[in-house]
Amino acid sequence: GSCASDNTATADLPLLPLLQDTFGSSLQSYQIQTTIVQANAKGFIVNLQTKSDDPTTATTIPSQVFVKQVLAQDYLLTKKDWSDLRRTLCYARTETRFYRDFLPLLSQSGVQAASFPVTYRASDQLEPWIPRDELANAPAVLHKQCEPLAEFLQQQQRKSTTQRDEVTAPQAASLLAPATTNDSNDDDKNNKDKPQLVPPGAVIVLQAIDTQTEYYQTSPISLPECRRCLAAAAQLHAAAWQQETLLKK
């Protein structure tokens, strides 16, 4: 079975089905090592356990991954209106699209693969609230099929933060259904019978970076570290220079 610490923000949403869909049924369980809660996202460093009688999984399934989730239901009470909620979801869609749609093309243009963590999954479920071809800077319009969500947000907006109603999981599912999936590891993107693994929002599963040797976040950083950061950013931008097909995506 799955293992989740008491402080995880997704205790009501086990990650095991999502992780098994990403890595296969040989993945037996998981344990959340670290939970990272930000204003517009939640992240988890997750240890993966595989079936002991399957020796092939040692090379195909990593022992640890980083999972980042932005679930619309987590922000129904904290966002003041649809425009605010939509902004959070568009942030998530932009990041998901980078890993799913752009990074493979950038790698072909000279960006070193070693500069980025391995992407195991990058998927989003934001339609019909935000159609796939709707620009992030477009007017924040809730489409007709989203009227229950619009009505709920309007009711909540009229209340103070302390008076807002709690949202149960069934209520959230009702307000946010239905959803379609844009998934990096979904072979049949038109398979409507596939069970929905994640509520409306976005999820990214990446290689976990060793925080002791490969990643750290301190301030201030040294001059050589500044130079390395700027060089990496310059390489990323240069890879898209005059790449019209890429830039039009």
Short mmCIF file of C-alpha atoms in Angstrom, two decimals:
data_model
loop_
_atom_site.label_atom_id
_atom_site.label_comp_id
_atom_site.label_asym_id
_atom_site.label_seq_id
_atom_site.Cartn_x
_atom_site.Cartn_y
_atom_site.Cartn_z
CA GLY A 1 0.00 0.00 0.00
CA SER A 2 0.98 3.63 -0.25
CA CYS A 3 2.61 5.55 2.53
CA ALA A 4 2.00 9.23 3.18
CA SER A 5 3.14 11.33 6.08
CA ASP A 6 0.55 13.07 8.24
CA ASN A 7 1.64 16.50 7.10
CA THR A 8 1.26 15.90 3.38
CA ALA A 9 -1.24 18.18 1.70
CA THR A 10 -2.53 15.31 -0.43
CA ALA A 11 -3.36 12.77 2.27
CA ASP A 12 -6.81 12.44 0.64
CA LEU A 13 -5.23 11.88 -2.79
CA PRO A 14 -2.86 8.89 -2.72
CA LEU A 15 -0.09 9.24 -5.27
CA LEU A 16 0.30 5.51 -5.88
CA PRO A 17 -2.05 5.25 -8.93
CA LEU A 18 -0.33 8.22 -10.55
CA LEU A 19 3.16 6.87 -9.84
CA GLN A 20 2.24 3.36 -11.03
CA ASP A 21 0.82 4.83 -14.24
CA THR A 22 4.14 6.64 -14.68
CA PHE A 23 6.55 3.83 -13.78
CA GLY A 24 4.51 0.63 -14.07
CA SER A 25 2.87 -1.86 -11.74
CA SER A 26 6.22 -3.04 -10.36
CA LEU A 27 6.15 0.07 -8.21
CA GLN A 28 4.70 -1.23 -4.96
CA SER A 29 4.61 1.71 -2.57
CA TYR A 30 5.94 5.16 -1.85
CA GLN A 31 6.90 7.30 1.09
CA ILE A 32 6.89 11.08 1.16
CA GLN A 33 10.22 12.25 2.53
CA THR A 34 9.66 16.00 2.24
CA THR A 35 6.63 18.20 1.61
CA ILE A 36 7.13 21.65 0.11
CA VAL A 37 4.15 24.02 0.20
CA GLN A 38 4.30 27.20 -1.87
CA ALA A 39 1.69 29.84 -2.61
CA ASN A 40 0.71 28.30 -5.95
CA ALA A 41 1.99 24.72 -5.80
CA LYS A 42 2.82 21.75 -3.59
CA GLY A 43 5.85 19.59 -4.04
CA PHE A 44 6.99 16.26 -2.62
CA ILE A 45 10.28 14.41 -2.55
CA VAL A 46 9.07 10.83 -2.77
CA ASN A 47 10.92 7.58 -2.09
CA LEU A 48 9.75 4.72 -4.30
CA GLN A 49 9.68 1.05 -3.31
CA THR A 50 9.47 -1.67 -5.94
CA LYS A 51 8.57 -5.35 -5.76
CA SER A 52 11.56 -7.20 -4.34
CA ASP A 53 11.08 -10.20 -6.68
CA ASP A 54 11.45 -8.08 -9.84
CA PRO A 55 15.18 -7.43 -10.42
CA THR A 56 14.58 -5.42 -13.60
CA THR A 57 13.01 -2.52 -11.70
CA ALA A 58 16.35 -1.57 -10.15
CA THR A 59 17.40 -0.03 -13.46
CA THR A 60 14.03 1.19 -14.75
CA ILE A 61 12.45 2.81 -11.69
CA PRO A 62 14.31 5.51 -9.75
CA SER A 63 14.51 5.22 -5.98
CA GLN A 64 13.46 8.84 -5.50
CA VAL A 65 11.54 11.44 -7.51
CA PHE A 66 10.24 14.96 -7.13
CA VAL A 67 6.48 15.40 -7.65
CA LYS A 68 4.99 18.86 -8.15
CA GLN A 69 1.22 19.29 -8.08
CA VAL A 70 -1.10 22.20 -8.68
CA LEU A 71 -4.65 20.98 -8.02
CA ALA A 72 -7.51 23.41 -8.59
CA GLN A 73 -9.43 22.03 -5.60
CA ASP A 74 -6.65 23.16 -3.26
CA TYR A 75 -7.21 26.80 -4.21
CA LEU A 76 -11.00 27.11 -4.38
CA LEU A 77 -11.05 28.84 -0.99
CA THR A 78 -7.83 30.84 -1.20
CA LYS A 79 -8.23 32.52 -4.58
CA LYS A 80 -10.44 35.60 -4.60
CA ASP A 81 -12.05 34.99 -8.00
CA TRP A 82 -11.76 33.06 -11.26
CA SER A 83 -9.09 35.41 -12.60
CA ASP A 84 -6.92 34.67 -9.57
CA LEU A 85 -7.49 30.91 -9.75
CA ARG A 86 -6.94 30.90 -13.51
CA ARG A 87 -3.60 32.67 -13.08
CA THR A 88 -2.38 29.89 -10.76
CA LEU A 89 -3.54 27.20 -13.20
CA CYS A 90 -1.91 28.98 -16.15
CA TYR A 91 1.39 29.12 -14.24
CA ALA A 92 1.15 25.35 -13.85
CA ARG A 93 0.21 24.83 -17.51
CA THR A 94 3.21 26.92 -18.63
CA GLU A 95 5.63 24.83 -16.56
CA THR A 96 4.05 21.57 -17.70
CA ARG A 97 4.25 22.64 -21.35
CA PHE A 98 7.92 23.54 -20.94
CA TYR A 99 8.87 20.05 -19.78
CA ARG A 100 6.47 18.23 -22.11
CA ASP A 101 6.56 20.24 -25.34
CA PHE A 102 9.58 22.54 -25.35
CA LEU A 103 12.45 20.86 -23.53
CA PRO A 104 12.71 17.98 -26.05
CA LEU A 105 12.94 20.54 -28.88
CA LEU A 106 15.45 22.66 -26.99
CA SER A 107 17.59 19.59 -26.43
CA GLN A 108 17.71 19.12 -30.20
CA SER A 109 18.86 22.74 -30.51
CA GLY A 110 21.90 22.34 -28.31
CA VAL A 111 20.70 22.64 -24.72
CA GLN A 112 22.59 20.07 -22.70
CA ALA A 113 20.30 17.40 -21.30
CA ALA A 114 22.43 17.34 -18.16
CA SER A 115 21.29 20.90 -17.43
CA PHE A 116 17.79 19.64 -16.58
CA PRO A 117 16.39 16.84 -14.43
CA VAL A 118 14.93 13.81 -16.18
CA THR A 119 11.22 14.32 -16.89
CA TYR A 120 9.17 11.22 -16.11
CA ARG A 121 5.75 12.84 -16.46
CA ALA A 122 4.28 16.23 -17.34
CA SER A 123 0.50 16.32 -17.60
CA ASP A 124 -2.34 18.77 -17.14
CA GLN A 125 -6.11 18.59 -16.94
CA LEU A 126 -7.46 22.09 -17.34
CA GLU A 127 -10.12 21.82 -20.02
CA PRO A 128 -12.90 22.96 -20.33
CA TRP A 129 -12.05 25.78 -17.89
CA ILE A 130 -8.95 26.79 -19.82
CA PRO A 131 -9.01 25.47 -23.42
CA ARG A 132 -5.67 24.19 -24.64
CA ASP A 133 -5.36 26.93 -27.28
CA GLU A 134 -6.39 29.77 -24.94
CA LEU A 135 -3.49 32.12 -24.21
CA ALA A 136 -2.49 32.74 -20.61
CA ASN A 137 -2.90 36.51 -21.09
CA ALA A 138 -6.38 36.17 -22.61
CA PRO A 139 -9.34 37.64 -20.69
CA ALA A 140 -10.31 35.45 -17.72
CA VAL A 141 -13.62 34.12 -19.03
CA LEU A 142 -15.37 31.09 -17.57
CA HIS A 143 -16.98 29.17 -20.39
CA LYS A 144 -20.62 28.09 -20.31
CA GLN A 145 -19.91 24.52 -19.19
CA CYS A 146 -18.15 25.96 -16.13
CA GLU A 147 -21.18 27.82 -14.73
CA PRO A 148 -21.32 25.85 -11.43
CA LEU A 149 -17.71 26.83 -10.73
CA ALA A 150 -18.39 30.46 -11.67
CA GLU A 151 -21.41 30.63 -9.35
CA PHE A 152 -19.47 29.08 -6.47
CA LEU A 153 -16.57 31.53 -6.87
CA GLN A 154 -18.97 34.48 -6.99
CA GLN A 155 -20.64 33.32 -3.76
CA GLN A 156 -17.28 32.89 -2.06
CA GLN A 157 -16.11 36.29 -3.25
CA ARG A 158 -19.01 37.96 -1.45
CA LYS A 159 -17.89 36.43 1.85
CA SER A 160 -14.95 37.32 4.05
CA THR A 161 -12.10 34.82 4.27
CA THR A 162 -13.29 33.56 7.67
CA GLN A 163 -16.86 33.06 6.43
CA ARG A 164 -16.04 31.03 3.35
CA ASP A 165 -17.46 27.52 3.19
CA GLU A 166 -15.29 24.46 3.42
CA VAL A 167 -15.15 22.45 0.20
CA THR A 168 -15.48 18.69 0.49
CA ALA A 169 -13.84 16.37 -2.01
CA PRO A 170 -17.21 15.46 -3.64
CA GLN A 171 -18.10 19.16 -3.95
CA ALA A 172 -14.77 19.92 -5.57
CA ALA A 173 -15.20 17.03 -7.99
CA SER A 174 -18.66 18.27 -8.92
CA LEU A 175 -17.51 21.86 -9.44
CA LEU A 176 -14.47 20.92 -11.46
CA ALA A 177 -15.73 18.01 -13.57
CA PRO A 178 -15.33 17.00 -16.33
CA ALA A 179 -11.67 17.08 -17.30
CA THR A 180 -9.60 15.95 -20.26
CA THR A 181 -5.91 15.15 -20.12
CA ASN A 182 -2.87 16.45 -21.99
CA ASP A 183 -0.25 13.94 -20.94
CA SER A 184 3.37 13.39 -21.91
CA ASN A 185 3.26 9.63 -21.34
CA ASP A 186 -0.25 8.93 -22.63
CA ASP A 187 0.06 6.88 -25.82
CA ASP A 188 -3.62 7.31 -26.72
CA LYS A 189 -4.55 10.92 -26.07
CA ASN A 190 -8.12 10.19 -27.19
CA ASN A 191 -8.68 7.35 -24.75
CA LYS A 192 -11.64 8.74 -22.85
CA ASP A 193 -12.14 5.51 -20.91
CA LYS A 194 -8.85 5.90 -19.07
CA PRO A 195 -9.49 6.68 -15.39
CA GLN A 196 -8.69 10.19 -14.24
CA LEU A 197 -5.60 9.92 -12.05
CA VAL A 198 -5.37 13.52 -10.96
CA PRO A 199 -8.14 16.06 -10.29
CA PRO A 200 -8.15 19.20 -12.44
CA GLY A 201 -4.76 20.82 -12.38
CA ALA A 202 -1.24 19.79 -13.35
CA VAL A 203 1.42 17.37 -12.18
CA ILE A 204 5.10 17.02 -12.99
CA VAL A 205 7.28 14.07 -11.96
CA LEU A 206 11.00 14.79 -12.22
CA GLN A 207 14.32 13.30 -11.27
CA ALA A 208 15.10 14.20 -7.66
CA ILE A 209 18.18 16.38 -7.42
CA ASP A 210 20.59 15.70 -4.57
CA THR A 211 20.25 18.70 -2.29
CA GLN A 212 23.62 18.00 -0.68
CA THR A 213 25.78 17.96 -3.81
CA GLU A 214 23.83 19.22 -6.82
CA TYR A 215 21.25 21.74 -5.65
CA TYR A 216 21.10 24.32 -2.93
CA GLN A 217 19.34 27.62 -2.41
CA THR A 218 21.20 30.23 -0.41
CA SER A 219 21.51 33.98 -0.43
CA PRO A 220 23.70 35.71 -1.30
CA ILE A 221 25.53 33.55 -3.83
CA SER A 222 29.13 34.02 -4.89
CA LEU A 223 30.29 35.75 -8.06
CA PRO A 224 31.30 32.45 -9.76
CA GLU A 225 27.86 31.04 -8.92
CA CYS A 226 26.21 34.11 -10.46
CA ARG A 227 28.24 33.59 -13.60
CA ARG A 228 27.20 29.92 -13.85
CA CYS A 229 23.52 30.85 -13.41
CA LEU A 230 23.70 33.53 -16.09
CA ALA A 231 25.57 31.20 -18.45
CA ALA A 232 22.89 28.52 -18.04
CA ALA A 233 20.10 31.05 -18.68
CA ALA A 234 21.94 32.39 -21.73
CA GLN A 235 22.35 28.89 -23.14
CA LEU A 236 18.64 28.23 -22.71
CA HIS A 237 17.62 31.42 -24.50
CA ALA A 238 20.24 31.01 -27.23
CA ALA A 239 18.89 27.55 -28.09
CA ALA A 240 15.62 29.17 -29.20
CA TRP A 241 17.28 31.96 -31.19
CA GLN A 242 15.61 32.23 -34.63
CA GLN A 243 13.88 28.88 -34.10
CA GLU A 244 10.59 30.00 -35.64
CA THR A 245 8.82 26.63 -35.35
CA LEU A 246 9.71 26.39 -31.69
CA LEU A 247 8.81 29.99 -30.89
CA LYS A 248 5.39 29.68 -32.56
CA LYS A 249 4.35 26.72 -30.40
#
